[in-house]
């Protein structure tokens, strides 16, 4: 049964969280097929930076351990290389599921400090505002999401790279490029957000 | 009997003529053995050569064809000639291909092989088939579960009459209890309707099948084609003549009372798979304790199985059964929660689809070992994949997936004394071989538990070897050979279904069909006096000269197939249709009074003595008695590889090392052989002898040779046994050279020249 | 292809900044290969690989829906995109709209807000797949007037150009996931030498490298190391993000690992432009590379 | 049987591996005429290429020898090698079968003396050893070939070498003019024992088979361990002939995988356990890692698993490895996650063996047969037709189960050819 907020399990292997994930995460229904072979976790380029890896994350979902799942850094360290997706013997769309879990984690407030979440926020702002991404703008927004001082520090750290990009005429210096129909796009996004919210509320 | 007229046919092809002088060989045949008819051919297996042989036989010139050419393993069909016996001297693989051409020793070796073949012919007569006593083509099927019903129906459909006996009052066995069965048809995802009623109806309607309920076998005597089986049904004890027997006595669930550690008995809501099956069949999944519907259910796999303290083997079907039941529960109640706790999930073949179907249906599989099950139905386990101990609480029902125990013995009935089962023959946990280890890898041994309770013998065989069928290991009926899984040590009696190994209904049905074929085959061959596997079609059988028999009983004891009974006054009596023609009895007989028409101690002795033993010290002679099925082909393999072989070795093929009589050994020693090697198959737990015990018996007999050697003032090294498999062709030259080195060290036989 | 085949072109955001040289060189070689590119009118961002986190699944899907709907207004030509991430998102959303009724309905409900609709009757194709399946190596070879003789190239494909679609039916089954051959084939067709290069599809860290390079520099290092070990003069890639990550972090890597990498990273389309005898700057856009591909520049001079 | 076309009681067996040979011998020894058709130049099939069987570690050639003894000269069995079934028409009791033969270029006069091989200068890949070595263009398929007859590789036909080979044969056994041919037979029932082929290792791209020399498949391991194999039975790795002592086995290489073979191939776990035994028997200092998802040592074979598990130098790692890369000194490096410890590993080995699964051989499937999506023949539960599957043609089976299946198929075939007959065998 769907719910606006994913249900937290009571005891181990309380299946309410697992069933919510199966039904509400894009591709989540295939998690049921996972046979815990480890192919996905073994394929992660930065698997060593993950606390659980996708394989164990799926077992935690089955075990109803919502908190452990949504606070896991596994979600955030996916580089989207899609190795696991093409190798999974049960054809589970691992990357998409991790993306879906990331959205839930952000929405439910489990991941305020995640770099990816901050970066995504900056990125999405640019998309919504201009219809296109301006790398310069996104990067700046991202850096300053850590506060003014940290933002300046990171900006300075990356100045040499930025300078070279400018020199190679690959960093745009004028106003951000924009799609003329950015307003249309915003309307579409707003409608899509509305649909998702409605669906969550309907359950 | 017709007079023997031997003809010797010398082939010069494939390098033989280049290696040895055919003139010299002809001289051996004609001058030494006075063979009247000797022909040469440069290509004997070609059309002309074969025509010449068959012409001579047809003309009555020859009725014993001695082919001095290639190995007996090749061209057997070409050299067949209607109405003649064929003997082979292997001058190709074992002379021309392994010896230097033109050498003196090569010539002597070839001459010796020809002598051996002619000597064999002189002592051999064409076998006459055994045709005595009554013959029945009726098949007895014991047990009317899925295996027995299928076997009966399969045999009947091929035209055979079947007597199907069932101990209980109903036919159908365990299969009748299943609400559904595992899928056999694509896409292999859903439990399938149980069609046992259809099979029962077909069996009951089949005019060729006679079903007897509440009926059991109390006694079985005789052999294929002529079993006399005594039944007991109510007060009756009818006696039937039976051609062959299919044993389909199936299995029983492992006693759950022994599974207290998994919570059985602690709560009425800890049940077995079978108990759950009854609930599913009744479409009422309610707790015994309080009648509440069971909605949260855990299956505990390997309940008793794969456990050295209980059933050491995997019961094979439990994973599939739990998956089937879990799917049924999920389908009936979409809000149910179903867990399967497993250690190794085993759904081989297309059953993997079934596993995935259960996962897709939301069944949760948890890998790990159960530590305890509380009376409150909390399962405490090591969750291997979460990496922590967890308590699975809130369960309504726990299902123990109990394993299968083979019914290799009957359940003791009124009036019958249970007799202890024979010891299992092999240790399935014998350590593997490791390089450099003289002993073995230390393997944890399970406590020796007798998992099979003693029961009445299923057939109560009136055999010298006892009333039970041999048990291989873990209580399963004898089925040792990978290539020949149906072969048992009791001819004409075939086991099928979970009696042989744990298997599901579909496999059991397939297995039963195969067993029915073997039964039909046994009947047809018995009718013609032909032997069964592995000497299929052999007409010869052992004949015992009772006037010289000392009633020592060695033949009856040693026969691996229990083919020889004893008369009340202690004389051995052969059941030719049970006999597999290995000759172990012949090897056992201390007074060499057991012989086949075409195989005897006298013949082997003559062959051994046919070899000329030179007196020179630098020309030792080693006799190799090689098992025809494995060691002898290994010599051929060495020949095909053109591996140089020691020229002092004389190889004689024997049916089985079990047929080698110690008298052959002592005769060989006394005529001056410097050494004797017995080459047979691997013995022990993974024995490879097709006659079960041939090489083991030979080794045991050899252990007694010591005294004889001592009395002849000979060293113990002069007689040794080696285990050689067919794949050891590459090792053979070294084995022989090493042995010749031993002979060189101990020197020539002191008996040389006295023979 | 006897006459030019028309594609609706989706260049993606990077075409206007970090991967301007991919866009420029591809537009230059396309006519030579019989490809006509018509840009999607007023296209928008695909959401790249991070948009979903903040945006959510359906908004992320719907923005690609807008691009598809706009493209459909221009006709039924296949959509072509040279960017791995754009391809991943647009192709993925397109297949979902085609095959999943619920997604189709929800996306169209969102598109309605801008008076757009899309039913899933277009195909979205990667530029490399089009080169393999439509153009063919023979045609590429045919256009080579300035073979890149002596240039040693490490063909680095990266992830999303081939995963997860390259071997699927909808993805044109143009190559495999671990050791794709197409890039080496392109290199060889241009007369250069494709050096043996194992980490063909190992990951550069993707967007994680953009915001948390500390976690991924070792990945880029091994990509560079293998190229250096194989004696490559240049790394070629089809992917904008790979090109950027592998190129721009070389200083940081040298600093962190004590290495001294200075390996140019170019797009396959830049190689082709040079091999086709086109202008080094205007067509091959070699001026946009942060690390100057010296040998390639020299080869380009040879043509003029 | 008035008014009916004459029925045939002959049973056709397609495929001369262990299942086909068993079916042929069992049927003939029950008194039926048998035609056995084998695609290759020799009988024996996959089992002939095995070094030993699990769990007895006995040699398959031992059982083959017994079978050959029974086949040899059995008047009721006709064997055709290099022959396939090209077409089947008709129905149960009377199938008209078109058999197509390919030329062997060696006729029945061959004595297997080997003069042709000595006259041959070209060497061709040795299919029997899965191409791990070569044989002369005139070759004996293997030492246990049946029939014991040489074959000429088509590569040399039309060359002067072929003429030289013909001239070298003293017995006129070389026939260079042999052509593909077809003939028709009428049979009452057909047993399909078409067997399997190893799943192609190349398809497991991330495992580097074909790119990394010291990554081999389990069938190749059998040949390396076999006394008649390319290394005379010493387990040496392909790149440099070094003794393979540190060896990894990757289970489910292709099997249980929607991207490859969705089913479990059943035998691979036991095959790798057997290979561990080979290695331990050869090298006291062998260290073996078996990477698995579930060890499927079904029924009594569990004891074999326990025997191997008792060896402290064999380690079981519950993990499906993600990839293999080429490491230093030719050592393949296996990467993945140990699912029980959650550790990521990168382990280098002398040799890595992919436990590849069984794929049913692609064969002619007449409309009467139902074949599942994997290519296995689905049993006709009502046995109404006259065609039956035996062995791996019916599903992934081990040798013993294949033999059982073949034996059962014989009885079904007999039912088909004797349907409607009077009672059999009644005295």
mmCIF file of N, CA and C in Angstrom, chain B residues 590-677:
data_model
loop_
_atom_site.group_PDB
_atom_site.id
_atom_site.type_symbol
_atom_site.label_atom_id
_atom_site.label_comp_id
_atom_site.label_asym_id
_atom_site.label_seq_id
_atom_site.Cartn_x
_atom_site.Cartn_y
_atom_site.Cartn_z
ATOM 1 N N UNK B 590 38.871 -73.573 -4.584
ATOM 2 C CA UNK B 590 40.212 -74.116 -4.305
ATOM 3 C C UNK B 590 40.499 -75.412 -5.078
ATOM 4 N N UNK B 591 39.455 -76.013 -5.613
ATOM 5 C CA UNK B 591 39.691 -77.282 -6.324
ATOM 6 C C UNK B 591 39.373 -77.120 -7.819
ATOM 7 N N UNK B 592 39.381 -75.917 -8.250
ATOM 8 C CA UNK B 592 39.119 -75.534 -9.644
ATOM 9 C C UNK B 592 38.067 -76.390 -10.344
ATOM 10 N N UNK B 593 36.954 -76.495 -9.644
ATOM 11 C CA UNK B 593 35.902 -77.307 -10.248
ATOM 12 C C UNK B 593 34.763 -76.457 -10.811
ATOM 13 N N UNK B 594 35.010 -75.137 -10.821
ATOM 14 C CA UNK B 594 34.005 -74.259 -11.432
ATOM 15 C C UNK B 594 34.574 -73.729 -12.739
ATOM 16 N N UNK B 595 33.863 -73.928 -13.810
ATOM 17 C CA UNK B 595 34.368 -73.401 -15.081
ATOM 18 C C UNK B 595 33.228 -73.063 -16.030
ATOM 19 N N UNK B 596 33.546 -72.188 -16.942
ATOM 20 C CA UNK B 596 32.635 -71.830 -18.029
ATOM 21 C C UNK B 596 33.077 -72.630 -19.256
ATOM 22 N N UNK B 597 32.172 -72.774 -20.215
ATOM 23 C CA UNK B 597 32.546 -73.486 -21.441
ATOM 24 C C UNK B 597 33.770 -72.842 -22.092
ATOM 25 N N UNK B 598 33.806 -71.519 -22.017
ATOM 26 C CA UNK B 598 34.864 -70.814 -22.747
ATOM 27 C C UNK B 598 35.792 -70.041 -21.810
ATOM 28 N N UNK B 599 35.796 -70.435 -20.555
ATOM 29 C CA UNK B 599 36.636 -69.692 -19.604
ATOM 30 C C UNK B 599 36.817 -70.567 -18.365
ATOM 31 N N UNK B 600 38.056 -70.901 -18.055
ATOM 32 C CA UNK B 600 38.268 -71.805 -16.926
ATOM 33 C C UNK B 600 39.669 -71.639 -16.373
ATOM 34 N N UNK B 601 39.863 -72.147 -15.191
ATOM 35 C CA UNK B 601 41.203 -72.125 -14.581
ATOM 36 C C UNK B 601 42.168 -72.911 -15.474
ATOM 37 N N UNK B 602 41.658 -74.005 -15.984
ATOM 38 C CA UNK B 602 42.487 -74.852 -16.859
ATOM 39 C C UNK B 602 42.931 -74.061 -18.093
ATOM 40 N N UNK B 603 42.001 -73.290 -18.626
ATOM 41 C CA UNK B 603 42.316 -72.504 -19.813
ATOM 42 C C UNK B 603 43.343 -71.428 -19.490
ATOM 43 N N UNK B 604 43.115 -70.708 -18.399
ATOM 44 C CA UNK B 604 44.064 -69.655 -18.037
ATOM 45 C C UNK B 604 45.443 -70.245 -17.775
ATOM 46 N N UNK B 605 45.452 -71.394 -17.101
ATOM 47 C CA UNK B 605 46.730 -72.041 -16.812
ATOM 48 C C UNK B 605 47.430 -72.426 -18.111
ATOM 49 N N UNK B 606 46.656 -72.956 -19.040
ATOM 50 C CA UNK B 606 47.251 -73.346 -20.319
ATOM 51 C C UNK B 606 47.811 -72.136 -21.048
ATOM 52 N N UNK B 607 47.099 -71.051 -20.964
ATOM 53 C CA UNK B 607 47.561 -69.822 -21.628
ATOM 54 C C UNK B 607 48.852 -69.327 -20.969
ATOM 55 N N UNK B 608 48.851 -69.386 -19.655
ATOM 56 C CA UNK B 608 50.037 -68.937 -18.909
ATOM 57 C C UNK B 608 51.239 -69.815 -19.273
ATOM 58 N N UNK B 609 50.975 -71.082 -19.365
ATOM 59 C CA UNK B 609 52.067 -72.024 -19.623
ATOM 60 C C UNK B 609 52.489 -72.035 -21.087
ATOM 61 N N UNK B 610 51.653 -71.472 -21.935
ATOM 62 C CA UNK B 610 51.992 -71.475 -23.358
ATOM 63 C C UNK B 610 53.198 -70.595 -23.652
ATOM 64 N N UNK B 611 53.449 -69.664 -22.768
ATOM 65 C CA UNK B 611 54.571 -68.756 -22.964
ATOM 66 C C UNK B 611 55.876 -69.504 -22.724
ATOM 67 N N UNK B 612 56.809 -69.298 -23.624
ATOM 68 C CA UNK B 612 58.116 -69.944 -23.438
ATOM 69 C C UNK B 612 58.937 -69.131 -22.448
ATOM 70 N N UNK B 613 59.409 -69.770 -21.432
ATOM 71 C CA UNK B 613 60.199 -69.068 -20.417
ATOM 72 C C UNK B 613 61.684 -69.342 -20.679
ATOM 73 N N UNK B 614 62.410 -68.346 -21.135
ATOM 74 C CA UNK B 614 63.835 -68.578 -21.412
ATOM 75 C C UNK B 614 64.618 -68.730 -20.111
ATOM 76 N N UNK B 615 65.716 -69.408 -20.209
ATOM 77 C CA UNK B 615 66.482 -69.631 -18.985
ATOM 78 C C UNK B 615 67.495 -68.539 -18.728
ATOM 79 N N UNK B 616 67.753 -67.706 -19.761
ATOM 80 C CA UNK B 616 68.753 -66.659 -19.563
ATOM 81 C C UNK B 616 68.306 -65.675 -18.495
ATOM 82 N N UNK B 617 69.266 -65.210 -17.726
ATOM 83 C CA UNK B 617 68.973 -64.267 -16.658
ATOM 84 C C UNK B 617 68.543 -62.907 -17.193
ATOM 85 N N UNK B 618 69.012 -62.573 -18.408
ATOM 86 C CA UNK B 618 68.687 -61.230 -18.910
ATOM 87 C C UNK B 618 67.377 -61.213 -19.694
ATOM 88 N N UNK B 619 66.652 -62.311 -19.629
ATOM 89 C CA UNK B 619 65.346 -62.309 -20.284
ATOM 90 C C UNK B 619 64.252 -62.693 -19.289
ATOM 91 N N UNK B 620 63.992 -61.789 -18.382
ATOM 92 C CA UNK B 620 62.967 -62.098 -17.382
ATOM 93 C C UNK B 620 61.591 -62.166 -18.036
ATOM 94 N N UNK B 621 60.683 -62.788 -17.364
ATOM 95 C CA UNK B 621 59.309 -62.850 -17.854
ATOM 96 C C UNK B 621 58.367 -62.430 -16.728
ATOM 97 N N UNK B 622 57.549 -61.419 -17.078
ATOM 98 C CA UNK B 622 56.547 -60.964 -16.113
ATOM 99 C C UNK B 622 55.176 -61.223 -16.703
ATOM 100 N N UNK B 623 54.340 -61.863 -15.904
ATOM 101 C CA UNK B 623 52.978 -62.139 -16.339
ATOM 102 C C UNK B 623 52.066 -61.044 -15.813
ATOM 103 N N UNK B 624 51.295 -60.449 -16.714
ATOM 104 C CA UNK B 624 50.284 -59.489 -16.277
ATOM 105 C C UNK B 624 48.909 -60.094 -16.548
ATOM 106 N N UNK B 625 48.151 -60.242 -15.481
ATOM 107 C CA UNK B 625 46.765 -60.661 -15.647
ATOM 108 C C UNK B 625 45.941 -59.386 -15.528
ATOM 109 N N UNK B 626 45.354 -59.016 -16.654
ATOM 110 C CA UNK B 626 44.746 -57.683 -16.727
ATOM 111 C C UNK B 626 43.243 -57.768 -16.895
ATOM 112 N N UNK B 627 42.552 -56.985 -16.114
ATOM 113 C CA UNK B 627 41.095 -56.862 -16.225
ATOM 114 C C UNK B 627 40.746 -56.435 -17.651
ATOM 115 N N UNK B 628 39.835 -57.208 -18.237
ATOM 116 C CA UNK B 628 39.480 -57.020 -19.634
ATOM 117 C C UNK B 628 38.850 -55.644 -19.914
ATOM 118 N N UNK B 629 38.180 -55.096 -18.907
ATOM 119 C CA UNK B 629 37.417 -53.873 -19.157
ATOM 120 C C UNK B 629 38.226 -52.611 -18.957
ATOM 121 N N UNK B 630 39.229 -52.644 -18.116
ATOM 122 C CA UNK B 630 39.953 -51.415 -17.834
ATOM 123 C C UNK B 630 41.446 -51.501 -18.089
ATOM 124 N N UNK B 631 42.112 -52.473 -17.430
ATOM 125 C CA UNK B 631 43.568 -52.526 -17.551
ATOM 126 C C UNK B 631 43.979 -52.922 -18.974
ATOM 127 N N UNK B 632 43.277 -53.905 -19.528
ATOM 128 C CA UNK B 632 43.670 -54.361 -20.860
ATOM 129 C C UNK B 632 43.500 -53.244 -21.903
ATOM 130 N N UNK B 633 42.364 -52.531 -21.894
ATOM 131 C CA UNK B 633 42.265 -51.377 -22.806
ATOM 132 C C UNK B 633 43.356 -50.333 -22.559
ATOM 133 N N UNK B 634 43.799 -50.206 -21.330
ATOM 134 C CA UNK B 634 44.871 -49.242 -21.061
ATOM 135 C C UNK B 634 46.128 -49.639 -21.838
ATOM 136 N N UNK B 635 46.398 -50.958 -21.940
ATOM 137 C CA UNK B 635 47.528 -51.409 -22.761
ATOM 138 C C UNK B 635 47.321 -50.982 -24.217
ATOM 139 N N UNK B 636 46.093 -51.109 -24.676
ATOM 140 C CA UNK B 636 45.804 -50.702 -26.056
ATOM 141 C C UNK B 636 46.025 -49.210 -26.243
ATOM 142 N N UNK B 637 45.622 -48.449 -25.219
ATOM 143 C CA UNK B 637 45.789 -46.994 -25.314
ATOM 144 C C UNK B 637 47.278 -46.647 -25.446
ATOM 145 N N UNK B 638 48.089 -47.367 -24.694
ATOM 146 C CA UNK B 638 49.531 -47.150 -24.812
ATOM 147 C C UNK B 638 49.989 -47.505 -26.218
ATOM 148 N N UNK B 639 49.395 -48.560 -26.778
ATOM 149 C CA UNK B 639 49.746 -48.974 -28.135
ATOM 150 C C UNK B 639 49.345 -47.922 -29.156
ATOM 151 N N UNK B 640 48.122 -47.388 -28.993
ATOM 152 C CA UNK B 640 47.649 -46.374 -29.935
ATOM 153 C C UNK B 640 48.557 -45.151 -29.868
ATOM 154 N N UNK B 641 49.059 -44.867 -28.662
ATOM 155 C CA UNK B 641 49.971 -43.718 -28.503
ATOM 156 C C UNK B 641 51.393 -44.080 -28.929
ATOM 157 N N UNK B 642 51.605 -45.348 -29.349
ATOM 158 C CA UNK B 642 52.926 -45.844 -29.768
ATOM 159 C C UNK B 642 53.970 -45.685 -28.652
ATOM 160 N N UNK B 643 53.535 -45.931 -27.418
ATOM 161 C CA UNK B 643 54.484 -45.834 -26.303
ATOM 162 C C UNK B 643 55.306 -47.116 -26.234
ATOM 163 N N UNK B 644 56.626 -47.007 -26.245
ATOM 164 C CA UNK B 644 57.448 -48.214 -26.126
ATOM 165 C C UNK B 644 57.150 -48.933 -24.813
ATOM 166 N N UNK B 645 57.007 -50.242 -24.902
ATOM 167 C CA UNK B 645 56.642 -51.019 -23.708
ATOM 168 C C UNK B 645 57.715 -52.070 -23.473
ATOM 169 N N UNK B 646 57.813 -52.468 -22.233
ATOM 170 C CA UNK B 646 58.783 -53.490 -21.870
ATOM 171 C C UNK B 646 58.468 -54.797 -22.599
ATOM 172 N N UNK B 647 59.485 -55.382 -23.199
ATOM 173 C CA UNK B 647 59.274 -56.566 -24.041
ATOM 174 C C UNK B 647 59.220 -57.854 -23.234
ATOM 175 N N UNK B 648 59.431 -57.764 -21.933
ATOM 176 C CA UNK B 648 59.461 -58.991 -21.130
ATOM 177 C C UNK B 648 58.115 -59.297 -20.479
ATOM 178 N N UNK B 649 57.152 -58.460 -20.814
ATOM 179 C CA UNK B 649 55.840 -58.601 -20.179
ATOM 180 C C UNK B 649 54.904 -59.394 -21.078
ATOM 181 N N UNK B 650 54.160 -60.314 -20.476
ATOM 182 C CA UNK B 650 53.141 -61.073 -21.224
ATOM 183 C C UNK B 650 51.793 -60.790 -20.585
ATOM 184 N N UNK B 651 50.907 -60.228 -21.364
ATOM 185 C CA UNK B 651 49.620 -59.788 -20.808
ATOM 186 C C UNK B 651 48.512 -60.743 -21.222
ATOM 187 N N UNK B 652 47.762 -61.174 -20.268
ATOM 188 C CA UNK B 652 46.593 -61.999 -20.553
ATOM 189 C C UNK B 652 45.373 -61.310 -19.956
ATOM 190 N N UNK B 653 44.347 -61.147 -20.782
ATOM 191 C CA UNK B 653 43.130 -60.485 -20.308
ATOM 192 C C UNK B 653 42.266 -61.488 -19.551
ATOM 193 N N UNK B 654 41.745 -61.036 -18.422
ATOM 194 C CA UNK B 654 40.810 -61.883 -17.670
ATOM 195 C C UNK B 654 39.480 -61.136 -17.552
ATOM 196 N N UNK B 655 38.406 -61.901 -17.362
ATOM 197 C CA UNK B 655 37.084 -61.268 -17.300
ATOM 198 C C UNK B 655 37.025 -60.260 -16.155
ATOM 199 N N UNK B 656 37.655 -60.633 -15.072
ATOM 200 C CA UNK B 656 37.675 -59.773 -13.891
ATOM 201 C C UNK B 656 38.772 -60.343 -13.016
ATOM 202 N N UNK B 657 39.439 -59.510 -12.260
ATOM 203 C CA UNK B 657 40.498 -60.047 -11.389
ATOM 204 C C UNK B 657 39.923 -61.034 -10.393
ATOM 205 N N UNK B 658 38.622 -60.893 -10.120
ATOM 206 C CA UNK B 658 37.985 -61.847 -9.217
ATOM 207 C C UNK B 658 38.041 -63.268 -9.755
ATOM 208 N N UNK B 659 38.217 -63.420 -11.048
ATOM 209 C CA UNK B 659 38.219 -64.763 -11.636
ATOM 210 C C UNK B 659 39.600 -65.409 -11.610
ATOM 211 N N UNK B 660 40.575 -64.666 -11.095
ATOM 212 C CA UNK B 660 41.929 -65.229 -11.070
ATOM 213 C C UNK B 660 42.085 -66.140 -9.851
ATOM 214 N N UNK B 661 42.262 -67.394 -10.135
ATOM 215 C CA UNK B 661 42.416 -68.390 -9.081
ATOM 216 C C UNK B 661 43.865 -68.428 -8.626
ATOM 217 N N UNK B 662 44.063 -68.598 -7.344
ATOM 218 C CA UNK B 662 45.440 -68.645 -6.838
ATOM 219 C C UNK B 662 46.243 -69.769 -7.488
ATOM 220 N N UNK B 663 45.521 -70.769 -7.962
ATOM 221 C CA UNK B 663 46.239 -71.863 -8.622
ATOM 222 C C UNK B 663 46.917 -71.371 -9.895
ATOM 223 N N UNK B 664 46.293 -70.416 -10.555
ATOM 224 C CA UNK B 664 46.913 -69.838 -11.758
ATOM 225 C C UNK B 664 48.227 -69.166 -11.375
ATOM 226 N N UNK B 665 48.214 -68.508 -10.235
ATOM 227 C CA UNK B 665 49.404 -67.804 -9.772
ATOM 228 C C UNK B 665 50.518 -68.800 -9.451
ATOM 229 N N UNK B 666 50.149 -69.826 -8.705
ATOM 230 C CA UNK B 666 51.207 -70.765 -8.315
ATOM 231 C C UNK B 666 51.726 -71.541 -9.521
ATOM 232 N N UNK B 667 50.840 -71.837 -10.458
ATOM 233 C CA UNK B 667 51.296 -72.502 -11.695
ATOM 234 C C UNK B 667 52.291 -71.602 -12.440
ATOM 235 N N UNK B 668 51.933 -70.322 -12.484
ATOM 236 C CA UNK B 668 52.807 -69.394 -13.204
ATOM 237 C C UNK B 668 54.164 -69.313 -12.520
ATOM 238 N N UNK B 669 54.136 -69.260 -11.209
ATOM 239 C CA UNK B 669 55.414 -69.180 -10.489
ATOM 240 C C UNK B 669 56.234 -70.443 -10.704
ATOM 241 N N UNK B 670 55.539 -71.561 -10.670
ATOM 242 C CA UNK B 670 56.324 -72.793 -10.765
ATOM 243 C C UNK B 670 56.860 -73.015 -12.176
ATOM 244 N N UNK B 671 56.230 -72.405 -13.155
ATOM 245 C CA UNK B 671 56.828 -72.592 -14.477
ATOM 246 C C UNK B 671 57.867 -71.517 -14.801
ATOM 247 N N UNK B 672 58.189 -70.697 -13.843
ATOM 248 C CA UNK B 672 59.380 -69.878 -13.990
ATOM 249 C C UNK B 672 59.206 -68.416 -14.263
ATOM 250 N N UNK B 673 57.968 -67.903 -14.249
ATOM 251 C CA UNK B 673 57.814 -66.450 -14.382
ATOM 252 C C UNK B 673 58.563 -65.784 -13.229
ATOM 253 N N UNK B 674 59.174 -64.667 -13.553
ATOM 254 C CA UNK B 674 59.930 -63.965 -12.515
ATOM 255 C C UNK B 674 59.034 -63.074 -11.665
ATOM 256 N N UNK B 675 57.923 -62.688 -12.228
ATOM 257 C CA UNK B 675 57.019 -61.852 -11.461
ATOM 258 C C UNK B 675 55.623 -61.860 -12.053
ATOM 259 N N UNK B 676 54.666 -61.543 -11.237
ATOM 260 C CA UNK B 676 53.268 -61.510 -11.686
ATOM 261 C C UNK B 676 52.613 -60.236 -11.190
ATOM 262 N N UNK B 677 51.978 -59.550 -12.106
ATOM 263 C CA UNK B 677 51.212 -58.353 -11.733
ATOM 264 C C UNK B 677 49.741 -58.611 -12.009
#
